[in-house]
Coordinates of C-alpha atoms in Angstrom, one line a residue:
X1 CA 29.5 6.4 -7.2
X2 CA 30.0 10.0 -8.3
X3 CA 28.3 11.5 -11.7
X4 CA 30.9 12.5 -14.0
X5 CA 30.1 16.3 -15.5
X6 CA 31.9 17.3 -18.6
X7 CA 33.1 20.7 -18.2
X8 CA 33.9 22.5 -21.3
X9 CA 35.2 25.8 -20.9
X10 CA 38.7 27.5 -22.6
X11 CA 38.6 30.4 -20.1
X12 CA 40.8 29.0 -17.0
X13 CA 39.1 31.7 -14.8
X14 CA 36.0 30.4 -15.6
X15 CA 36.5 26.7 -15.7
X16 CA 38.4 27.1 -12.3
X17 CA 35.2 28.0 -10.6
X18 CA 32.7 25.5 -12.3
X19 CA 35.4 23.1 -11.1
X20 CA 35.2 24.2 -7.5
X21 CA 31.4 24.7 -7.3
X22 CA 30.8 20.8 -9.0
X23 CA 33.6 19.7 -6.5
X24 CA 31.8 21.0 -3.5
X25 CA 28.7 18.6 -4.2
X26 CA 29.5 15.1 -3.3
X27 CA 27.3 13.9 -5.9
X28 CA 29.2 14.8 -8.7
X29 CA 32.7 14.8 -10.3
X30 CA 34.2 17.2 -12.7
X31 CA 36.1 16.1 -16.2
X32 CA 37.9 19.2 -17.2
X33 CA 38.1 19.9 -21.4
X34 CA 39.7 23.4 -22.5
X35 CA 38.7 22.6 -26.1
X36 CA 36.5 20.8 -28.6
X37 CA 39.5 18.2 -29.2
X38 CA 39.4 18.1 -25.4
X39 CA 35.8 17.7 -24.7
X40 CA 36.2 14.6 -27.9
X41 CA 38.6 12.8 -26.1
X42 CA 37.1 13.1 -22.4
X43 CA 34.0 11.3 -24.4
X44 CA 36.0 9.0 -26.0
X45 CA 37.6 7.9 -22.8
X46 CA 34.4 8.2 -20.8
X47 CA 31.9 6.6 -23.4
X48 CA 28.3 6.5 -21.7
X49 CA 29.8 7.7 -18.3
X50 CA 28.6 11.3 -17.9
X51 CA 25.7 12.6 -16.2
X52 CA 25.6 15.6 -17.7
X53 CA 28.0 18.4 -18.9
X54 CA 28.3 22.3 -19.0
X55 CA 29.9 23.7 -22.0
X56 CA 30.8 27.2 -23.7
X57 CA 29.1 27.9 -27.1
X58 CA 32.5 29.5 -28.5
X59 CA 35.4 27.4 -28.1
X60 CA 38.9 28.3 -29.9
X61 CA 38.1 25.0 -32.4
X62 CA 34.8 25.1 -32.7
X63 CA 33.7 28.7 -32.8
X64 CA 29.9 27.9 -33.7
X65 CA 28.7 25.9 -31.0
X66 CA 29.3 22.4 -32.5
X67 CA 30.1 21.3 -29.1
X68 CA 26.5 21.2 -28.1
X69 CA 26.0 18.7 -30.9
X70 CA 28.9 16.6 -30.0
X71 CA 27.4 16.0 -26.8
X72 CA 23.6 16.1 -27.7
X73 CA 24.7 13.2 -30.2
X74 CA 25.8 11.1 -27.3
X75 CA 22.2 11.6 -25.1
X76 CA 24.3 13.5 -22.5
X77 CA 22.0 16.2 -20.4
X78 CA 23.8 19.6 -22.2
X79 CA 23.8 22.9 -20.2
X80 CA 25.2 26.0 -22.5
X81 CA 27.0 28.4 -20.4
X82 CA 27.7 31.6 -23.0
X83 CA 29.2 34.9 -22.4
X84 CA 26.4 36.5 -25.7
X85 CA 23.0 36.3 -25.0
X86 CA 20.9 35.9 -28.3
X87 CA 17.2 35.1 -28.3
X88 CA 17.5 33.4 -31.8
X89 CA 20.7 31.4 -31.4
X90 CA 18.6 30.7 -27.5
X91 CA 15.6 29.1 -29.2
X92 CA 17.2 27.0 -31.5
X93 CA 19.4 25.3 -28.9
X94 CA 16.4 24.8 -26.4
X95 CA 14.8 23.1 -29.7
X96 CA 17.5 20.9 -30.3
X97 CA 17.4 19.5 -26.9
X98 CA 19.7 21.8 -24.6
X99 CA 18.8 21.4 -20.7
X100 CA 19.3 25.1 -20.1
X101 CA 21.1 28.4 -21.5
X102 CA 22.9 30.4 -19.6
X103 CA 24.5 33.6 -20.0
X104 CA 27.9 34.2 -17.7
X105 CA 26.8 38.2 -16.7
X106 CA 26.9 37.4 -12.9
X107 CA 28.8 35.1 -10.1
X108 CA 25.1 33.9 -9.6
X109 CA 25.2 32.7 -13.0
X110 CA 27.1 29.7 -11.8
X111 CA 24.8 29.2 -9.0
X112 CA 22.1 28.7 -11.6
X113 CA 24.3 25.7 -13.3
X114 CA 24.8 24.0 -9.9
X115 CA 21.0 24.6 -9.0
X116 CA 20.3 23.3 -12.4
X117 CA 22.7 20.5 -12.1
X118 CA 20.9 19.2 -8.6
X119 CA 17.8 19.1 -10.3
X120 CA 18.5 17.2 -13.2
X121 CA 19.7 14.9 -10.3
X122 CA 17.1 15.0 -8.1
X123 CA 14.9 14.4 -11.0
X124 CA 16.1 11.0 -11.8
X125 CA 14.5 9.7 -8.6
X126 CA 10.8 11.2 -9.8
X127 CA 7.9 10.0 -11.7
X128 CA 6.1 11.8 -13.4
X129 CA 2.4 10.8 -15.3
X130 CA 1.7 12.3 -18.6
X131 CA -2.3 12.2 -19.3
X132 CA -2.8 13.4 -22.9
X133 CA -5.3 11.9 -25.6
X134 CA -2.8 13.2 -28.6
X135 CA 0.0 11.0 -28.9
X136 CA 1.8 14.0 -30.6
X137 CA 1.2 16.3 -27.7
X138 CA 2.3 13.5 -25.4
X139 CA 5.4 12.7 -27.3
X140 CA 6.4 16.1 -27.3
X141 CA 5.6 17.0 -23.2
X142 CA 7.4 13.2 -22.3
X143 CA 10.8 14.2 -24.5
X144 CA 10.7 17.8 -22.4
X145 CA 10.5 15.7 -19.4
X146 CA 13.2 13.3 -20.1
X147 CA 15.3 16.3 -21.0
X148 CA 15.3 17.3 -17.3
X149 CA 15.9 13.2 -16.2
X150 CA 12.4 12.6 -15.3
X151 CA 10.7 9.4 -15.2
X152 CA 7.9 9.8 -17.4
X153 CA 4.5 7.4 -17.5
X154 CA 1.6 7.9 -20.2
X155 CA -1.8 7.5 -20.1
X156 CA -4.1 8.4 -23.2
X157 CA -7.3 9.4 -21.1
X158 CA -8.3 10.3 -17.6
X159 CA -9.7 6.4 -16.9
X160 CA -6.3 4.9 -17.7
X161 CA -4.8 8.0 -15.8
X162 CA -7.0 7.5 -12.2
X163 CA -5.6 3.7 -12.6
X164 CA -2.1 4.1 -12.9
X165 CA -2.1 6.6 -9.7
X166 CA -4.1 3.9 -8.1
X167 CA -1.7 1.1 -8.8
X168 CA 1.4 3.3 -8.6
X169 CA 1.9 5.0 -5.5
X170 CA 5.4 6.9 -6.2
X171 CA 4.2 9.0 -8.7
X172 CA 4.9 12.5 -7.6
X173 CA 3.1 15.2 -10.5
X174 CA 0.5 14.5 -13.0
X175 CA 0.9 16.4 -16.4
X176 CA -3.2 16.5 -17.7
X177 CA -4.9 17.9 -20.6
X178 CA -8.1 19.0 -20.4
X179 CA -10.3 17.7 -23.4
X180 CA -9.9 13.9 -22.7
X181 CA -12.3 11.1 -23.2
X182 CA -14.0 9.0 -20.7
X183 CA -12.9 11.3 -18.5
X184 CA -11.3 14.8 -18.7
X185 CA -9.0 16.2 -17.0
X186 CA -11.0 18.6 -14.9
X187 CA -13.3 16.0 -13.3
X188 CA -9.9 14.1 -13.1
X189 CA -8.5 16.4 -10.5
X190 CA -11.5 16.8 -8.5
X191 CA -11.8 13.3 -8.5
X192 CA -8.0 13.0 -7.1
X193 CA -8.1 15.6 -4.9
X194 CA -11.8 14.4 -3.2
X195 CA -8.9 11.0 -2.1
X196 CA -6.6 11.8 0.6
X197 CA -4.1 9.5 -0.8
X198 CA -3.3 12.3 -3.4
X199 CA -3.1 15.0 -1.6
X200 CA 0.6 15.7 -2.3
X201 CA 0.5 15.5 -5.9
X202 CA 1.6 17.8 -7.9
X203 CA -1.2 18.9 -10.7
X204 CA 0.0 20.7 -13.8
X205 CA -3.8 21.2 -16.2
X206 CA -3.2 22.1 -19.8
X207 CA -5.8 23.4 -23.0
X208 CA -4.8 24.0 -26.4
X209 CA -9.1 25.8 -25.5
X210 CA -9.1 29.3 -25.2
X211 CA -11.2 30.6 -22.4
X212 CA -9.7 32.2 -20.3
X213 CA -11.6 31.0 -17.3
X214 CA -10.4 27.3 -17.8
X215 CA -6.9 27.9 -15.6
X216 CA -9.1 29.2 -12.8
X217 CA -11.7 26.2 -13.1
X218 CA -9.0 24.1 -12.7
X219 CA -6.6 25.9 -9.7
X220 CA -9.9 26.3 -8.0
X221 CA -10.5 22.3 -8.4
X222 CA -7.3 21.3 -6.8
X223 CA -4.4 22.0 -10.0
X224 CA -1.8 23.2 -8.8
X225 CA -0.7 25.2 -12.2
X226 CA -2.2 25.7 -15.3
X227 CA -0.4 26.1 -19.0
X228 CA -2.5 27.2 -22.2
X229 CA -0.9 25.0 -25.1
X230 CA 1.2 26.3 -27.1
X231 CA 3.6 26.8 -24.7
X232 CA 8.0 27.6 -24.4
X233 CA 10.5 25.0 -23.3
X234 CA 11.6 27.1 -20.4
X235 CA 8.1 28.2 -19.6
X236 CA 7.2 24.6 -19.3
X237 CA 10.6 23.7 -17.4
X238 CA 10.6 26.8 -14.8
X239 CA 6.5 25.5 -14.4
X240 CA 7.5 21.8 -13.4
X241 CA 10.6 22.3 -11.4
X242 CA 8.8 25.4 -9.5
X243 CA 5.9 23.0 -8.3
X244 CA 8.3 19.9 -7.7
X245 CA 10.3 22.4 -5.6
X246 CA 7.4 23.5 -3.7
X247 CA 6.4 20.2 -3.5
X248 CA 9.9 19.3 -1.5
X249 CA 9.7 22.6 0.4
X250 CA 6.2 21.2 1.9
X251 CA 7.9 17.9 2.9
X252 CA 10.9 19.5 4.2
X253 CA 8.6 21.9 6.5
X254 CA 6.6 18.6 7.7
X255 CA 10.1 17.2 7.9
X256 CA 11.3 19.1 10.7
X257 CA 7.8 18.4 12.5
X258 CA 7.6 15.3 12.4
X259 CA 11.3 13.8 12.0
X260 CA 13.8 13.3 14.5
X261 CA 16.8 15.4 13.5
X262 CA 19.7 12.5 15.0
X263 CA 17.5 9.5 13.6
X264 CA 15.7 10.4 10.9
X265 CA 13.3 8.6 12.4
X266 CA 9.7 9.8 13.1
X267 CA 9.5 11.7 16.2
X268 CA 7.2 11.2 19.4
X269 CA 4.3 13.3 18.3
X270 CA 3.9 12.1 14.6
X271 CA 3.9 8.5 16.5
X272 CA 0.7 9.8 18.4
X273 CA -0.9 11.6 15.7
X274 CA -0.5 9.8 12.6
X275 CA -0.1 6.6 14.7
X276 CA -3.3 7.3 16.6
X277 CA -4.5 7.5 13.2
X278 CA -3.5 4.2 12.0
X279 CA -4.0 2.6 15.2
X280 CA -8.1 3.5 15.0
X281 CA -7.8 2.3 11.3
X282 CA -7.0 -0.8 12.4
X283 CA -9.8 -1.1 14.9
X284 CA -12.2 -0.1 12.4
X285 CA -10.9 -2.7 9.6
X286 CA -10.8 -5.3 12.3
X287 CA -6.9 -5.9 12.2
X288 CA -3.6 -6.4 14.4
X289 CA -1.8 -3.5 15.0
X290 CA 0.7 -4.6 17.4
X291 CA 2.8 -2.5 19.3
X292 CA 6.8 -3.1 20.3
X293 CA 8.9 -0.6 22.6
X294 CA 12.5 -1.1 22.2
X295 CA 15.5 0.0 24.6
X296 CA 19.1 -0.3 24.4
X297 CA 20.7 -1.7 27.3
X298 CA 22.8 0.7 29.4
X299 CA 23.1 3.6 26.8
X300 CA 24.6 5.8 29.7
X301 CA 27.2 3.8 29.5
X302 CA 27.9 4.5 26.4
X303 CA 27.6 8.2 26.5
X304 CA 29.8 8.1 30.4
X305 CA 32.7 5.9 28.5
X306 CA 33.0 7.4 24.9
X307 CA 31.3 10.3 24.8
X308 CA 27.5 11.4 23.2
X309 CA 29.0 11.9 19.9
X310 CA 29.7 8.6 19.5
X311 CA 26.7 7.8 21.7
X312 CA 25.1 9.9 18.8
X313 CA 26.6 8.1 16.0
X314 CA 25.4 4.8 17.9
X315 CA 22.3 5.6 18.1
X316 CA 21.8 6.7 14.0
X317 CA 23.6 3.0 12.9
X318 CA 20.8 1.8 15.6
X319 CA 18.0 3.3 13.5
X320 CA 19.3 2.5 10.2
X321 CA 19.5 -1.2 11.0
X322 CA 16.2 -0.6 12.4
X323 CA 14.8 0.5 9.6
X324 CA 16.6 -2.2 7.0
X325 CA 14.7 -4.8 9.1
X326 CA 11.5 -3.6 9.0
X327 CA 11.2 -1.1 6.2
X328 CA 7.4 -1.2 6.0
X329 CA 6.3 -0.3 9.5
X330 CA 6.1 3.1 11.6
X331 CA 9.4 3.4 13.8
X332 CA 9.5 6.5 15.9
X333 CA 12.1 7.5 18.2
X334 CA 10.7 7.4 21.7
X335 CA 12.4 9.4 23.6
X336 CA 16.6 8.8 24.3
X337 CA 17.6 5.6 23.5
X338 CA 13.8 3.8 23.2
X339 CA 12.3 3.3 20.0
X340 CA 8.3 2.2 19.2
X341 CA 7.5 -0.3 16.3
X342 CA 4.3 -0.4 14.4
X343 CA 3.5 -3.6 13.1
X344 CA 0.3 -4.2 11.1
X345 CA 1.4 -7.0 8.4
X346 CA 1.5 -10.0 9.9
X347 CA 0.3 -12.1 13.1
X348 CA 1.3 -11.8 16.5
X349 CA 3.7 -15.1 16.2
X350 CA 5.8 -13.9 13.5
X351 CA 6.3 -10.2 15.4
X352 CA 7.5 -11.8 17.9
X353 CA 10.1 -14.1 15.9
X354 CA 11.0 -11.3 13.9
X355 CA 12.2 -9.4 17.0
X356 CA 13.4 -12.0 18.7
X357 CA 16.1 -12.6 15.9
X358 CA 16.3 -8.8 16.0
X359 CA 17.8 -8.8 19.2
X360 CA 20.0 -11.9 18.9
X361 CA 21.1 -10.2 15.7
X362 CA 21.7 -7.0 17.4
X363 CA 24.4 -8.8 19.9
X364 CA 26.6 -10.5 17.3
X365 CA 27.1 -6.9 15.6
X366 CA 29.4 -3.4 16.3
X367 CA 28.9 -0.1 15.9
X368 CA 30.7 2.9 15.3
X369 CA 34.5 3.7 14.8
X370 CA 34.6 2.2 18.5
X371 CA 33.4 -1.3 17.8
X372 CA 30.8 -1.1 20.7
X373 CA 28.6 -4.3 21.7
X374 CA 25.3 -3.5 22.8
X375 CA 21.9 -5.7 23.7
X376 CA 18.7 -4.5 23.5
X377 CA 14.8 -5.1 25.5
X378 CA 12.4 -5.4 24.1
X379 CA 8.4 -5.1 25.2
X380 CA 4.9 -5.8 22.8
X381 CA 1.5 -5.6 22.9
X382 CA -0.6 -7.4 20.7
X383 CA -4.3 -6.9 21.8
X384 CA -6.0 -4.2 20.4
X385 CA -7.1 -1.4 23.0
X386 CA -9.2 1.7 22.9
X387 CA -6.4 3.9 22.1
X388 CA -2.4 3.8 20.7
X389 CA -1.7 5.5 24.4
X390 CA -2.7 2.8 26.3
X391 CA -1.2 0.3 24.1
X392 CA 1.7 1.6 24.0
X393 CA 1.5 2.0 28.3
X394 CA 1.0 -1.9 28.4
X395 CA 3.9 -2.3 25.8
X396 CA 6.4 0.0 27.8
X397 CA 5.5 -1.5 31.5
X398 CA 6.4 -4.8 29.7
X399 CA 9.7 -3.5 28.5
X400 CA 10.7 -2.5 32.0
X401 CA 9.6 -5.6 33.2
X402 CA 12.6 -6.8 30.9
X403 CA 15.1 -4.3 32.0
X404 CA 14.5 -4.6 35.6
X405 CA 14.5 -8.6 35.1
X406 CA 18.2 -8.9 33.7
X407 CA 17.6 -7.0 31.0
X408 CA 18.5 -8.7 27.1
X409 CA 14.6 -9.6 26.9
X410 CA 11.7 -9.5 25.1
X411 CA 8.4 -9.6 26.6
X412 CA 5.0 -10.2 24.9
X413 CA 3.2 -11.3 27.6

């Protein structure tokens, strides 16, 4: 389903292009209003519907900005989009709750809403942990937060802090003051960054203290910014969506290492680096870490009778269904059509039900536009050798033993 964005905007030029530029992301959906009576009905009619909305300060019927308070007054996300810039008038919207404010003195002025617009979107999906002793302080950081959609978490030390992260493993940024009891927030990011579980988290320090060596003591532990408190709206905003941004850029970079761009599956070398990883972890802990090889029956076929886009689109469903099956373990795109499986949940037995229903599952459905029927072999290995390589060299040899034996099969032995 599409978010709904309130455009509110009497110049047609203008809202003409903000209607283009929200059309052209599928995400969202533009409501056109050319006035205040407009923008009031479109809420009316759309009560509790809109994601967010972009309107002009100066509207033909409300000449003083009242529209930001009609939609402030209704919780909806507000970006101001003004052809006068005025640093007074630009405070006291940013203190009465405005997303952003944004003067119209450039075509990339637009591209700012849309950028701003994705965020706010992106942002819904993101936790962030707010570790700040002052309730006031952490009231006032949390409603900034929630102004730009994020999931917000509190903690009033760094003890409670560290236990959160430990229990919750989707937060993405910590938010920490300094002076804290039990522990503060310095020895709290040295603590986090000595794990290698929280190596990707974003670290944003903060002090109300004022020497001027604390924001290098803390970059130099492992923060990844630093703010002295007091501090602006937008100072704090352009702060937390440049480090979440950076953040993504990182993953996007590792991304096209270690992803299959058809799939989306990990590729063959992540399997034998991280893999290899895991596989040794296992070892060490004394656990299972079984290991399936996967091939879909005659694929050429697929690729000689439609074509390799549809042999393509085959193979992404493939993965996806994959995936939806087993959502916790490694699956990496072998090579073609053959796909490894890293198992390390549950005993040998149950693997080998779980893909044996796989498979019979796997005939009964049909993918792509074409409707194509496919069946799948299947090989495992389930004791532990000295390596992922040579585990995965029994698993394979017992896959061909299926494909050159009728094919339709799953070995394990």
């Amino acid at each position: 389903m599409k978010n709904k964005i309130l455009l509110v905007e009497d110049s047609p030029v203008v809202l003409k292009v903000l209607r283009y530029l929200v059309s052209q992301n599928d995400l969202f959906m533009p409501v056109l209003a050319k006035c205040y009576a407009d923008a009031q009905e479109c809420l009316e009619a759309h009560s509790g519907d809109f994601f967010a909305a972009v309107v002009d300060l100066n509207l033909p019927d409300a000449e003083h900005g009242e529209v930001v308070d009609l939609v402030l007054d209704k919780q909806i996300p507000c970006i101001v989009l003004t052809g006068n810039f005025d640093d007074d008038l630009r405070l006291k919207l940013l203190n009465k709750g405005v997303v952003d404010y944004i003067t119209k003195d450039s075509r990339y002025s637009f591209n700012h809403v849309m950028k701003v617009l994705d965020r706010l979107e992106k942002n819904r999906r993101i936790k962030v942990l707010v570790a700040e002793d002052s309730s006031t302080s952490r009231l006032f950081i949390k409603i900034l937060l929630q102004q730009y959609q994020f999931q917000v978490l509190e903690a009033e030390n760094g003890q409670e802090a560290l236990a959160i992260l430990e229990q919750d493993s989707h937060i993405r940024m910590l938010i920490t003051d300094y002076n804290m009891p039990l522990i503060n927030g310095y020895d709290l990011v040295r603590m986090l960054r000595h794990n290698e579980r929280f190596k990707d988290l974003v670290i944003i320090g903060l002090s109300a203290e004022g020497d001027s060596s604390l924001s290098a003591k803390f970059i130099k532990s492992g923060a990844n910014d630093f703010l002295k408190k007091p501090f602006y709206h937008e100072e704090f905003h352009c702060r937390v969506n440049h480090n979440i941004e950076a953040q993504e850029m990182l993953q996007t970079i590792r991304d096209l290492a270690n992803i299959d761009p058809l799939t989306k599956l990990y590729n063959r070398r992540f399997l034998f680096t991280e893999g290899e990883s895991l596989y040794q972890k296992s070892i060490a802990s004394d656990r299972v870490l079984s290991v399936v090889m996967l091939d879909i029956d005659f694929f050429k076929r697929v690729n000689d009778t439609h074509g390799h886009l549809i042999g393509d689109a085959l193979l992404l469903e493939f993965s996806a269904y994959l995936v939806s099956v087993f959502p916790d373990e490694m699956i990496s795109r072998f090579g073609g059509e053959e796909f490894c499986v890293l198992i390390s949940t549950e005993s040998s037995e149950l693997t080998i039900q779980r893909f044996e229903a796989f498979l019979s599952e796997i005939k009964k459905m049909t993918f792509t536009e074409n409707k194509i029927t496919i069946t799948c072999s299947g090989g495992m290995n389930c004791d532990m050798q000295p390596t992922l390589s040579q585990a995965i060299e029994i698993a394979d040899e017992r896959l061909y033993t299926a494909k050159n034996t009728g094919r339709d099969k799953f070995i394990f032995e």
